[in-house]
mmCIF file of C-alpha atoms and ligand atoms in Angstrom:
data_model
loop_
_atom_site.group_PDB
_atom_site.id
_atom_site.type_symbol
_atom_site.label_atom_id
_atom_site.label_comp_id
_atom_site.label_asym_id
_atom_site.label_seq_id
_atom_site.Cartn_x
_atom_site.Cartn_y
_atom_site.Cartn_z
ATOM 1 C CA UNK A 23 -70.925 42.329 -7.873
ATOM 2 C CA UNK A 24 -72.278 45.839 -8.370
ATOM 3 C CA UNK A 25 -75.798 46.971 -9.123
ATOM 4 C CA UNK A 26 -76.719 50.338 -10.617
ATOM 5 C CA UNK A 27 -80.252 51.564 -11.011
ATOM 6 C CA UNK A 28 -80.986 53.570 -14.134
ATOM 7 C CA UNK A 29 -83.822 55.913 -13.195
ATOM 8 C CA UNK A 30 -86.121 56.703 -16.063
ATOM 9 C CA UNK A 31 -89.720 57.618 -15.399
ATOM 10 C CA UNK A 32 -91.512 54.473 -16.552
ATOM 11 C CA UNK A 33 -88.593 52.467 -17.777
ATOM 12 C CA UNK A 34 -86.169 52.094 -14.885
ATOM 13 C CA UNK A 35 -83.908 49.073 -14.904
ATOM 14 C CA UNK A 36 -80.801 47.635 -13.233
ATOM 15 C CA UNK A 37 -77.304 47.218 -14.583
ATOM 16 C CA UNK A 38 -75.499 44.353 -12.856
ATOM 17 C CA UNK A 39 -71.710 44.160 -13.162
ATOM 18 C CA UNK A 40 -69.616 41.229 -11.980
ATOM 19 C CA UNK A 41 -67.669 38.070 -12.733
ATOM 20 C CA UNK A 42 -69.175 34.805 -14.012
ATOM 21 C CA UNK A 43 -72.716 36.167 -14.203
ATOM 22 C CA UNK A 44 -73.618 34.380 -17.436
ATOM 23 C CA UNK A 45 -73.376 30.947 -15.832
ATOM 24 C CA UNK A 46 -75.987 32.043 -13.283
ATOM 25 C CA UNK A 47 -78.006 34.102 -15.734
ATOM 26 C CA UNK A 48 -81.277 32.438 -14.690
ATOM 27 C CA UNK A 49 -80.898 33.819 -11.159
ATOM 28 C CA UNK A 50 -81.121 37.359 -12.508
ATOM 29 C CA UNK A 51 -83.480 36.980 -15.443
ATOM 30 C CA UNK A 52 -86.093 34.689 -13.927
ATOM 31 C CA UNK A 53 -88.682 37.301 -13.089
ATOM 32 C CA UNK A 54 -88.503 38.864 -16.532
ATOM 33 C CA UNK A 55 -89.151 35.769 -18.639
ATOM 34 C CA UNK A 56 -92.875 35.209 -18.560
ATOM 35 C CA UNK A 57 -93.751 32.805 -21.368
ATOM 36 C CA UNK A 58 -91.204 30.057 -20.768
ATOM 37 C CA UNK A 59 -89.053 30.902 -23.760
ATOM 38 C CA UNK A 60 -86.260 33.266 -24.716
ATOM 39 C CA UNK A 61 -84.591 34.222 -27.994
ATOM 40 C CA UNK A 62 -80.849 34.683 -27.603
ATOM 41 C CA UNK A 63 -79.514 36.886 -30.364
ATOM 42 C CA UNK A 64 -75.758 36.794 -30.773
ATOM 43 C CA UNK A 65 -72.990 36.781 -33.404
ATOM 44 C CA UNK A 66 -70.754 33.952 -34.579
ATOM 45 C CA UNK A 67 -67.712 35.089 -32.594
ATOM 46 C CA UNK A 68 -69.557 35.598 -29.337
ATOM 47 C CA UNK A 69 -71.537 32.373 -29.797
ATOM 48 C CA UNK A 70 -68.280 30.384 -29.901
ATOM 49 C CA UNK A 71 -67.382 31.427 -26.380
ATOM 50 C CA UNK A 72 -70.470 32.514 -24.498
ATOM 51 C CA UNK A 73 -73.696 31.103 -25.928
ATOM 52 C CA UNK A 74 -73.585 27.648 -24.334
ATOM 53 C CA UNK A 75 -73.222 28.762 -20.695
ATOM 54 C CA UNK A 76 -76.066 31.270 -21.104
ATOM 55 C CA UNK A 77 -78.284 28.692 -22.774
ATOM 56 C CA UNK A 78 -77.477 26.063 -20.140
ATOM 57 C CA UNK A 79 -78.321 28.456 -17.344
ATOM 58 C CA UNK A 80 -81.729 29.294 -18.836
ATOM 59 C CA UNK A 81 -82.499 25.659 -19.574
ATOM 60 C CA UNK A 82 -81.765 24.809 -15.960
ATOM 61 C CA UNK A 83 -84.814 26.929 -15.123
ATOM 62 C CA UNK A 84 -86.932 25.143 -17.699
ATOM 63 C CA UNK A 85 -86.814 27.954 -20.249
ATOM 64 C CA UNK A 86 -86.796 26.969 -23.900
ATOM 65 C CA UNK A 87 -84.004 28.815 -25.710
ATOM 66 C CA UNK A 88 -84.028 29.785 -29.380
ATOM 67 C CA UNK A 89 -80.545 30.963 -30.389
ATOM 68 C CA UNK A 90 -80.308 33.234 -33.435
ATOM 69 C CA UNK A 91 -76.727 33.629 -34.612
ATOM 70 C CA UNK A 92 -75.916 36.543 -36.912
ATOM 71 C CA UNK A 93 -72.628 37.234 -38.706
ATOM 72 C CA UNK A 94 -70.282 39.477 -36.707
ATOM 73 C CA UNK A 95 -69.307 43.011 -37.716
ATOM 74 C CA UNK A 96 -70.902 46.377 -38.317
ATOM 75 C CA UNK A 97 -72.522 45.264 -41.594
ATOM 76 C CA UNK A 98 -74.909 43.083 -39.573
ATOM 77 C CA UNK A 99 -76.771 46.243 -38.518
ATOM 78 C CA UNK A 100 -78.793 46.362 -41.739
ATOM 79 C CA UNK A 101 -82.352 45.917 -43.028
ATOM 80 C CA UNK A 102 -81.700 42.458 -44.388
ATOM 81 C CA UNK A 103 -80.454 41.050 -41.077
ATOM 82 C CA UNK A 104 -83.238 42.848 -39.242
ATOM 83 C CA UNK A 105 -85.813 41.192 -41.484
ATOM 84 C CA UNK A 106 -84.159 37.812 -40.976
ATOM 85 C CA UNK A 107 -84.125 38.304 -37.208
ATOM 86 C CA UNK A 108 -87.765 39.405 -37.031
ATOM 87 C CA UNK A 109 -88.889 36.546 -39.291
ATOM 88 C CA UNK A 110 -87.031 33.960 -37.208
ATOM 89 C CA UNK A 111 -88.755 35.189 -34.073
ATOM 90 C CA UNK A 112 -92.171 35.510 -35.737
ATOM 91 C CA UNK A 113 -91.956 31.880 -36.867
ATOM 92 C CA UNK A 114 -92.099 30.883 -33.184
ATOM 93 C CA UNK A 115 -95.313 32.723 -32.194
ATOM 94 C CA UNK A 116 -93.911 35.494 -29.997
ATOM 95 C CA UNK A 117 -96.122 37.520 -27.667
ATOM 96 C CA UNK A 118 -95.583 40.963 -26.171
ATOM 97 C CA UNK A 119 -94.148 39.334 -23.040
ATOM 98 C CA UNK A 120 -91.595 37.399 -25.114
ATOM 99 C CA UNK A 121 -87.974 38.040 -24.160
ATOM 100 C CA UNK A 122 -85.106 38.795 -26.545
ATOM 101 C CA UNK A 123 -81.640 38.530 -25.039
ATOM 102 C CA UNK A 124 -78.880 40.450 -26.811
ATOM 103 C CA UNK A 125 -75.620 38.580 -26.174
ATOM 104 C CA UNK A 126 -72.782 40.491 -27.816
ATOM 105 C CA UNK A 127 -71.233 43.847 -28.526
ATOM 106 C CA UNK A 128 -72.897 47.061 -29.608
ATOM 107 C CA UNK A 129 -73.869 45.654 -32.986
ATOM 108 C CA UNK A 130 -75.956 42.866 -31.461
ATOM 109 C CA UNK A 131 -77.314 45.183 -28.755
ATOM 110 C CA UNK A 132 -78.402 47.815 -31.282
ATOM 111 C CA UNK A 133 -80.126 45.502 -33.765
ATOM 112 C CA UNK A 134 -81.754 43.380 -31.055
ATOM 113 C CA UNK A 135 -82.999 46.422 -29.153
ATOM 114 C CA UNK A 136 -84.460 47.832 -32.354
ATOM 115 C CA UNK A 137 -86.089 44.515 -33.234
ATOM 116 C CA UNK A 138 -87.548 44.343 -29.712
ATOM 117 C CA UNK A 139 -88.975 47.843 -30.066
ATOM 118 C CA UNK A 140 -90.855 47.165 -33.304
ATOM 119 C CA UNK A 141 -91.806 43.488 -32.984
ATOM 120 C CA UNK A 142 -95.513 43.368 -32.013
ATOM 121 C CA UNK A 143 -95.055 47.104 -31.210
ATOM 122 C CA UNK A 144 -92.656 46.171 -28.442
ATOM 123 C CA UNK A 145 -91.473 42.974 -26.764
ATOM 124 C CA UNK A 146 -89.104 42.578 -23.792
ATOM 125 C CA UNK A 147 -85.336 42.592 -23.998
ATOM 126 C CA UNK A 148 -82.262 42.107 -21.838
ATOM 127 C CA UNK A 149 -78.754 43.186 -22.757
ATOM 128 C CA UNK A 150 -75.766 40.988 -22.034
ATOM 129 C CA UNK A 151 -72.929 43.146 -23.375
ATOM 130 C CA UNK A 152 -69.708 41.283 -24.168
ATOM 131 C CA UNK A 153 -67.438 44.142 -25.275
ATOM 132 C CA UNK A 154 -66.133 46.901 -23.017
ATOM 133 C CA UNK A 155 -67.710 49.440 -25.371
ATOM 134 C CA UNK A 156 -71.103 47.788 -25.048
ATOM 135 C CA UNK A 157 -70.780 47.553 -21.252
ATOM 136 C CA UNK A 158 -69.912 51.209 -20.722
ATOM 137 C CA UNK A 159 -71.726 52.847 -23.590
ATOM 138 C CA UNK A 160 -74.092 51.177 -26.032
ATOM 139 C CA UNK A 161 -76.037 49.082 -23.513
ATOM 140 C CA UNK A 162 -76.829 52.161 -21.407
ATOM 141 C CA UNK A 163 -79.189 54.832 -22.638
ATOM 142 C CA UNK A 164 -81.739 53.053 -24.765
ATOM 143 C CA UNK A 165 -80.607 54.036 -28.245
ATOM 144 C CA UNK A 166 -81.163 51.198 -30.695
ATOM 145 C CA UNK A 167 -80.857 51.046 -34.446
ATOM 146 C CA UNK A 168 -79.409 49.917 -37.732
ATOM 147 C CA UNK A 169 -77.383 51.501 -40.531
ATOM 148 C CA UNK A 170 -78.468 52.343 -44.082
ATOM 149 C CA UNK A 171 -76.565 53.335 -47.206
ATOM 150 C CA UNK A 172 -77.224 56.944 -46.140
ATOM 151 C CA UNK A 173 -75.265 56.562 -42.924
ATOM 152 C CA UNK A 174 -74.880 54.894 -39.559
ATOM 153 C CA UNK A 175 -77.720 54.554 -37.029
ATOM 154 C CA UNK A 176 -80.185 56.496 -39.178
ATOM 155 C CA UNK A 177 -83.050 54.098 -38.472
ATOM 156 C CA UNK A 178 -83.777 53.356 -34.852
ATOM 157 C CA UNK A 179 -85.699 54.014 -31.709
ATOM 158 C CA UNK A 180 -85.288 54.817 -28.041
ATOM 159 C CA UNK A 181 -86.136 51.609 -26.211
ATOM 160 C CA UNK A 182 -85.017 50.519 -22.757
ATOM 161 C CA UNK A 183 -84.032 46.984 -21.713
ATOM 162 C CA UNK A 184 -85.464 45.278 -18.634
ATOM 163 C CA UNK A 185 -81.984 44.471 -17.373
ATOM 164 C CA UNK A 186 -78.329 44.825 -18.353
ATOM 165 C CA UNK A 187 -75.962 42.115 -17.188
ATOM 166 C CA UNK A 188 -72.263 42.886 -17.712
ATOM 167 C CA UNK A 189 -70.134 39.804 -17.074
ATOM 168 C CA UNK A 190 -66.490 40.923 -17.082
ATOM 169 C CA UNK A 191 -65.379 37.313 -17.655
ATOM 170 C CA UNK A 192 -66.551 37.711 -21.256
ATOM 171 C CA UNK A 193 -63.909 40.399 -21.861
ATOM 172 C CA UNK A 194 -61.169 37.776 -21.486
ATOM 173 C CA UNK A 195 -61.982 36.449 -24.958
ATOM 174 C CA UNK A 196 -62.149 39.918 -26.530
ATOM 175 C CA UNK A 197 -59.053 41.051 -28.518
ATOM 176 C CA UNK A 198 -56.991 43.666 -26.648
ATOM 177 C CA UNK A 199 -57.461 46.189 -29.456
ATOM 178 C CA UNK A 200 -61.249 46.039 -28.945
ATOM 179 C CA UNK A 201 -60.841 46.435 -25.182
ATOM 180 C CA UNK A 202 -58.677 49.540 -25.653
ATOM 181 C CA UNK A 203 -61.177 51.003 -28.115
ATOM 182 C CA UNK A 204 -63.930 50.543 -25.532
ATOM 183 C CA UNK A 205 -61.666 52.059 -22.897
ATOM 184 C CA UNK A 206 -61.645 55.348 -24.839
ATOM 185 C CA UNK A 207 -65.328 55.745 -23.932
ATOM 186 C CA UNK A 208 -64.466 55.108 -20.262
ATOM 187 C CA UNK A 209 -61.847 57.863 -20.282
ATOM 188 C CA UNK A 210 -64.440 60.050 -22.033
ATOM 189 C CA UNK A 211 -66.625 60.146 -18.911
ATOM 190 C CA UNK A 212 -63.709 61.547 -16.904
ATOM 191 C CA UNK A 213 -62.740 64.018 -19.598
ATOM 192 C CA UNK A 214 -66.260 65.309 -20.150
ATOM 193 C CA UNK A 215 -67.325 65.802 -16.562
ATOM 194 C CA UNK A 216 -65.226 64.232 -13.825
ATOM 195 C CA UNK A 217 -61.639 65.391 -13.443
ATOM 196 C CA UNK A 218 -61.106 63.230 -10.367
ATOM 197 C CA UNK A 219 -62.089 60.100 -12.285
ATOM 198 C CA UNK A 220 -59.728 60.986 -15.137
ATOM 199 C CA UNK A 221 -56.857 61.540 -12.702
ATOM 200 C CA UNK A 222 -57.622 58.220 -11.064
ATOM 201 C CA UNK A 223 -57.546 56.486 -14.437
ATOM 202 C CA UNK A 224 -54.331 58.266 -15.328
ATOM 203 C CA UNK A 225 -52.590 57.107 -12.164
ATOM 204 C CA UNK A 226 -53.988 53.537 -12.085
ATOM 205 C CA UNK A 227 -54.104 52.605 -15.759
ATOM 206 C CA UNK A 228 -50.520 53.091 -16.781
ATOM 207 C CA UNK A 229 -50.451 50.329 -19.397
ATOM 208 C CA UNK A 230 -52.969 48.411 -21.475
ATOM 209 C CA UNK A 231 -52.530 45.299 -19.293
ATOM 210 C CA UNK A 232 -53.799 47.171 -16.223
ATOM 211 C CA UNK A 233 -57.284 47.430 -17.746
ATOM 212 C CA UNK A 234 -57.710 43.648 -17.534
ATOM 213 C CA UNK A 235 -57.463 43.581 -13.750
ATOM 214 C CA UNK A 236 -60.871 42.381 -12.470
ATOM 215 C CA UNK A 237 -61.125 44.996 -9.769
ATOM 216 C CA UNK A 238 -60.196 47.837 -12.110
ATOM 217 C CA UNK A 239 -62.576 46.563 -14.783
ATOM 218 C CA UNK A 240 -65.504 46.356 -12.387
ATOM 219 C CA UNK A 241 -64.736 49.813 -11.045
ATOM 220 C CA UNK A 242 -64.392 51.566 -14.395
ATOM 221 C CA UNK A 243 -67.509 49.899 -15.809
ATOM 222 C CA UNK A 244 -69.488 50.901 -12.732
ATOM 223 C CA UNK A 245 -68.255 54.513 -12.854
ATOM 224 C CA UNK A 246 -68.970 54.733 -16.581
ATOM 225 C CA UNK A 247 -72.483 53.288 -16.303
ATOM 226 C CA UNK A 248 -73.272 55.701 -13.476
ATOM 227 C CA UNK A 249 -71.919 58.641 -15.474
ATOM 228 C CA UNK A 250 -73.850 57.717 -18.607
ATOM 229 C CA UNK A 251 -77.055 56.839 -16.795
ATOM 230 C CA UNK A 252 -77.003 60.141 -14.889
ATOM 231 C CA UNK A 253 -76.658 62.052 -18.132
ATOM 232 C CA UNK A 254 -79.318 59.951 -19.841
ATOM 233 C CA UNK A 255 -81.737 60.297 -16.904
ATOM 234 C CA UNK A 256 -81.447 64.065 -17.212
ATOM 235 C CA UNK A 257 -81.924 63.992 -20.959
ATOM 236 C CA UNK A 258 -83.441 60.753 -22.245
ATOM 237 C CA UNK A 259 -84.083 61.929 -25.810
ATOM 238 C CA UNK A 260 -80.962 64.060 -26.367
ATOM 239 C CA UNK A 261 -82.097 67.654 -26.139
ATOM 240 C CA UNK A 262 -79.213 69.080 -24.101
ATOM 241 C CA UNK A 263 -76.636 67.647 -21.746
ATOM 242 C CA UNK A 264 -76.592 64.251 -23.487
ATOM 243 C CA UNK A 265 -74.717 65.917 -26.328
ATOM 244 C CA UNK A 266 -71.619 66.031 -24.101
ATOM 245 C CA UNK A 267 -71.345 62.272 -24.638
ATOM 246 C CA UNK A 268 -70.273 63.179 -28.154
ATOM 247 C CA UNK A 269 -66.948 64.548 -26.919
ATOM 248 C CA UNK A 270 -64.345 63.609 -29.535
ATOM 249 C CA UNK A 271 -66.979 62.147 -31.831
ATOM 250 C CA UNK A 272 -67.182 64.850 -34.513
ATOM 251 C CA UNK A 273 -63.470 64.433 -35.221
ATOM 252 C CA UNK A 274 -63.634 60.673 -34.595
ATOM 253 C CA UNK A 275 -66.505 60.085 -36.996
ATOM 254 C CA UNK A 276 -64.666 62.015 -39.722
ATOM 255 C CA UNK A 277 -61.657 59.719 -39.273
ATOM 256 C CA UNK A 278 -63.823 56.586 -39.324
ATOM 257 C CA UNK A 279 -65.659 57.770 -42.443
ATOM 258 C CA UNK A 280 -62.394 58.708 -44.160
ATOM 259 C CA UNK A 281 -61.035 55.213 -43.600
ATOM 260 C CA UNK A 282 -64.209 53.662 -44.959
ATOM 261 C CA UNK A 283 -65.198 51.649 -41.843
ATOM 262 C CA UNK A 284 -62.919 48.841 -42.995
ATOM 263 C CA UNK A 285 -61.449 47.981 -39.604
ATOM 264 C CA UNK A 286 -58.320 50.119 -39.952
ATOM 265 C CA UNK A 287 -59.698 52.362 -37.237
ATOM 266 C CA UNK A 288 -62.170 51.198 -34.587
ATOM 267 C CA UNK A 289 -64.824 53.585 -33.307
ATOM 268 C CA UNK A 290 -63.145 53.972 -29.902
ATOM 269 C CA UNK A 291 -59.757 54.539 -31.521
ATOM 270 C CA UNK A 292 -61.317 57.388 -33.499
ATOM 271 C CA UNK A 293 -62.887 58.729 -30.313
ATOM 272 C CA UNK A 294 -59.561 58.674 -28.411
ATOM 273 C CA UNK A 295 -57.890 60.602 -31.226
ATOM 274 C CA UNK A 296 -60.965 62.813 -31.537
ATOM 275 C CA UNK A 297 -60.864 63.726 -27.850
ATOM 276 C CA UNK A 298 -57.202 64.711 -28.129
ATOM 277 C CA UNK A 299 -58.179 66.883 -31.123
ATOM 278 C CA UNK A 300 -61.153 68.385 -29.247
ATOM 279 C CA UNK A 301 -58.885 69.434 -26.364
ATOM 280 C CA UNK A 302 -56.240 70.776 -28.756
ATOM 281 C CA UNK A 303 -58.908 72.673 -30.705
ATOM 282 C CA UNK A 304 -60.308 74.118 -27.475
ATOM 283 C CA UNK A 305 -56.820 75.351 -26.555
ATOM 284 C CA UNK A 306 -56.334 76.700 -30.085
ATOM 285 C CA UNK A 307 -59.546 78.726 -29.743
ATOM 286 C CA UNK A 308 -58.360 80.069 -26.390
ATOM 287 C CA UNK A 309 -61.249 78.371 -24.581
ATOM 288 C CA UNK A 310 -59.249 75.795 -22.614
ATOM 289 C CA UNK A 311 -56.461 76.024 -20.060
ATOM 290 C CA UNK A 312 -53.106 75.371 -21.720
ATOM 291 C CA UNK A 313 -51.519 71.982 -21.081
ATOM 292 C CA UNK A 314 -54.715 69.958 -20.798
ATOM 293 C CA UNK A 315 -54.540 68.487 -24.318
ATOM 294 C CA UNK A 316 -51.044 67.135 -23.669
ATOM 295 C CA UNK A 317 -52.287 65.359 -20.536
ATOM 296 C CA UNK A 318 -55.076 63.725 -22.528
ATOM 297 C CA UNK A 319 -52.681 62.744 -25.296
ATOM 298 C CA UNK A 320 -50.106 61.271 -22.908
ATOM 299 C CA UNK A 321 -52.743 59.175 -21.180
ATOM 300 C CA UNK A 322 -53.705 57.374 -24.390
ATOM 301 C CA UNK A 323 -50.071 57.134 -25.518
ATOM 302 C CA UNK A 324 -49.180 55.234 -22.339
ATOM 303 C CA UNK A 325 -51.697 52.589 -23.357
ATOM 304 C CA UNK A 326 -50.125 52.319 -26.788
ATOM 305 C CA UNK A 327 -53.000 54.051 -28.531
ATOM 306 C CA UNK A 328 -52.564 56.312 -31.545
ATOM 307 C CA UNK A 329 -53.256 59.956 -30.795
ATOM 308 C CA UNK A 330 -52.436 61.790 -34.016
ATOM 309 C CA UNK A 331 -54.124 61.785 -37.426
ATOM 310 C CA UNK A 332 -50.643 61.613 -38.925
ATOM 311 C CA UNK A 333 -50.212 58.081 -37.530
ATOM 312 C CA UNK A 334 -53.176 56.763 -39.516
ATOM 313 C CA UNK A 335 -52.585 54.587 -42.604
ATOM 314 C CA UNK A 336 -53.994 57.263 -44.897
ATOM 315 C CA UNK A 337 -53.220 60.930 -45.452
ATOM 316 C CA UNK A 338 -56.201 63.151 -44.679
ATOM 317 C CA UNK A 339 -56.680 66.543 -46.325
ATOM 318 C CA UNK A 340 -58.323 69.479 -44.561
ATOM 319 C CA UNK A 341 -61.110 69.564 -47.179
ATOM 320 C CA UNK A 342 -61.837 65.903 -46.579
ATOM 321 C CA UNK A 343 -61.933 66.242 -42.784
ATOM 322 C CA UNK A 344 -64.202 69.286 -42.943
ATOM 323 C CA UNK A 345 -66.442 67.593 -45.532
ATOM 324 C CA UNK A 346 -66.993 64.567 -43.288
ATOM 325 C CA UNK A 347 -67.719 66.806 -40.323
ATOM 326 C CA UNK A 348 -70.534 68.503 -42.220
ATOM 327 C CA UNK A 349 -72.012 65.083 -42.997
ATOM 328 C CA UNK A 350 -72.039 64.125 -39.321
ATOM 329 C CA UNK A 351 -75.328 64.314 -37.432
ATOM 330 C CA UNK A 352 -73.925 67.010 -35.191
ATOM 331 C CA UNK A 353 -74.438 69.816 -37.683
ATOM 332 C CA UNK A 354 -77.228 72.236 -36.735
ATOM 333 C CA UNK A 355 -78.498 74.678 -39.375
ATOM 334 C CA UNK A 356 -75.322 74.247 -41.393
ATOM 335 C CA UNK A 357 -73.110 75.276 -38.452
ATOM 336 C CA UNK A 358 -70.583 72.922 -36.979
ATOM 337 C CA UNK A 359 -71.346 71.768 -33.461
ATOM 338 C CA UNK A 360 -68.472 70.694 -31.240
ATOM 339 C CA UNK A 361 -68.098 69.555 -27.678
ATOM 340 C CA UNK A 362 -65.217 71.647 -26.415
ATOM 341 C CA UNK A 363 -63.410 71.819 -23.076
ATOM 342 C CA UNK A 364 -62.537 74.473 -20.532
ATOM 343 C CA UNK A 365 -60.339 71.967 -18.758
ATOM 344 C CA UNK A 366 -60.285 68.220 -18.095
ATOM 345 C CA UNK A 367 -63.639 67.410 -16.493
ATOM 346 C CA UNK A 368 -65.421 70.497 -17.778
ATOM 347 C CA UNK A 369 -66.869 70.497 -21.267
ATOM 348 C CA UNK A 370 -69.573 72.429 -23.081
ATOM 349 C CA UNK A 371 -71.469 72.495 -26.349
ATOM 350 C CA UNK A 372 -70.358 75.069 -28.902
ATOM 351 C CA UNK A 373 -72.839 75.462 -31.714
ATOM 352 C CA UNK A 374 -71.204 78.185 -33.756
ATOM 353 C CA UNK A 375 -67.704 77.006 -34.539
ATOM 354 C CA UNK A 376 -66.345 78.881 -37.550
ATOM 355 C CA UNK A 377 -65.167 76.773 -40.429
ATOM 356 C CA UNK A 378 -62.235 79.157 -40.939
ATOM 357 C CA UNK A 379 -61.039 78.463 -37.372
ATOM 358 C CA UNK A 380 -61.395 74.730 -37.872
ATOM 359 C CA UNK A 381 -59.407 74.861 -41.108
ATOM 360 C CA UNK A 382 -56.668 76.936 -39.515
ATOM 361 C CA UNK A 383 -56.457 74.466 -36.607
ATOM 362 C CA UNK A 384 -56.330 71.418 -38.870
ATOM 363 C CA UNK A 385 -53.314 72.807 -40.787
ATOM 364 C CA UNK A 386 -50.979 71.461 -38.132
ATOM 365 C CA UNK A 387 -52.962 68.289 -37.410
ATOM 366 C CA UNK A 388 -53.388 66.464 -40.733
HETATM 367 N N1 NAD B 10 -76.787 52.393 -28.794
HETATM 368 C C1 NAD B 10 -75.840 53.207 -28.418
HETATM 369 O O1 NAD B 10 -76.039 54.111 -27.591
HETATM 370 C C2 NAD B 10 -74.466 53.018 -28.960
HETATM 371 C C3 NAD B 10 -73.388 53.695 -28.378
HETATM 372 C C4 NAD B 10 -72.121 53.438 -28.869
HETATM 373 C C5 NAD B 10 -71.938 52.540 -29.918
HETATM 374 N N2 NAD B 10 -73.018 51.921 -30.466
HETATM 375 C C6 NAD B 10 -72.861 50.970 -31.558
HETATM 376 O O2 NAD B 10 -72.092 49.868 -31.096
HETATM 377 C C7 NAD B 10 -71.455 49.253 -32.209
HETATM 378 C C8 NAD B 10 -70.049 48.922 -31.825
HETATM 379 O O3 NAD B 10 -70.055 48.053 -30.734
HETATM 380 P P1 NAD B 10 -68.815 47.123 -30.384
HETATM 381 O O4 NAD B 10 -67.593 47.937 -30.373
HETATM 382 O O5 NAD B 10 -69.185 46.355 -29.197
HETATM 383 O O6 NAD B 10 -68.692 46.215 -31.693
HETATM 384 P P2 NAD B 10 -69.186 44.762 -32.133
HETATM 385 O O7 NAD B 10 -70.490 44.427 -31.567
HETATM 386 O O8 NAD B 10 -69.029 44.718 -33.600
HETATM 387 O O9 NAD B 10 -68.074 43.824 -31.474
HETATM 388 C C9 NAD B 10 -66.738 43.928 -31.895
HETATM 389 C C10 NAD B 10 -66.170 42.567 -32.322
HETATM 390 O O10 NAD B 10 -65.885 41.804 -31.160
HETATM 391 C C11 NAD B 10 -66.499 40.518 -31.236
HETATM 392 N N3 NAD B 10 -66.845 40.179 -29.856
HETATM 393 C C12 NAD B 10 -67.793 40.750 -29.087
HETATM 394 N N4 NAD B 10 -67.727 40.277 -27.838
HETATM 395 C C13 NAD B 10 -66.724 39.381 -27.816
HETATM 396 C C14 NAD B 10 -66.146 38.586 -26.800
HETATM 397 N N5 NAD B 10 -66.550 38.664 -25.531
HETATM 398 N N6 NAD B 10 -65.134 37.762 -27.140
HETATM 399 C C15 NAD B 10 -64.662 37.716 -28.405
HETATM 400 N N7 NAD B 10 -65.146 38.467 -29.403
HETATM 401 C C16 NAD B 10 -66.165 39.296 -29.108
HETATM 402 C C17 NAD B 10 -67.663 40.698 -32.160
HETATM 403 O O11 NAD B 10 -68.001 39.475 -32.784
HETATM 404 C C18 NAD B 10 -67.124 41.718 -33.150
HETATM 405 O O12 NAD B 10 -66.380 41.073 -34.149
HETATM 406 C C19 NAD B 10 -71.580 50.215 -33.362
HETATM 407 O O13 NAD B 10 -72.521 49.723 -34.267
HETATM 408 C C20 NAD B 10 -72.092 51.506 -32.731
HETATM 409 O O14 NAD B 10 -72.912 52.255 -33.593
HETATM 410 C C21 NAD B 10 -74.264 52.142 -29.997
HETATM 411 ZN ZN1 ZN B 11 -68.780 56.503 -29.080
#
């Protein structure tokens, strides 16, 4: 078992990573549940496998559990489900000390965290992430939110949990494709700021199956949480260095948007491809050592992941790609903002990328 402390001025909390933690959930959460009840918010898929053990563990400590089961999928992060969730909780007389437990992937974590931040102007919440992406990314950093017809995550808040409990046992029921998508965010931490970590991943994780090794999983989750929490501690509200976490995301979001968020590309799959593109683009602009992009590409290829836009089930045009990039949040004063690389492990923010350069680069990529 590993414990990481996320240091934020008034909102510090622990991330605990290990095996079979859900069955002993009460041993970790006890001190945080102060009114004898807890709302466990989860989705139908996760509930099938992981709700009962969590509930049983809390009940063992005499805590009354109110499960709230939402549909699974990105579309759950909307106003309607938020209203349903808040109303369910309000019908049971919550207080500010009331605890919400988010049991699920990033979707459940984001909507529950947001609900916790606005219910009674703030109640308590604990994250129990059950996807690799949620363990290494969405449960760390305090961003919460929902989507609207105007775009993803446009309504939300910064709100920190009391505790994050990552039980790697839960990943055994997660489809391999979802695990690989989450893994892209793990590799991201190496690529954006830790060459040694990337090299370690490259030598240890030589096939998708290797990721499922308990020791490797614990290690990569720990390293990722430390990397993200260090960045977040330096920049809680995203004014500077936190932007590096968007490596690969400007390209990735364009690919996700182009495919209509219909499941043909998962977020992490877009990010993996986007990071390859970011390294290639950096080399194209003469800002990155030659040969780095190929290393990044080969790493994801070994795991069986797609690395080229041309492999996607839809033909992208340059106009379309550029159009989606302008719609992305990472546009400042009409200029395209990219996270680019000098080499693996060293990245920087470039706020004045020329559209003509981008178009020229994309000619050989789409
Ligand atoms: N808050 C942040 O900082 C942040 C960062 C990155 C991503 N996100 C958000 O996270 C969301 C994506 O998260 P995600 O990839 O975890 O998706 P998700 O929550 O939709 O989970 C993916 C799928 O896996 C299923 N699932 C989850 N855990 C399972 C398990 N253990 N066994 C079997 N099935 C399981 C879910 O039911 C769902 O169908 C997006 O909405 C994104 O915006 C937030
Ligand atoms: Zn991401």
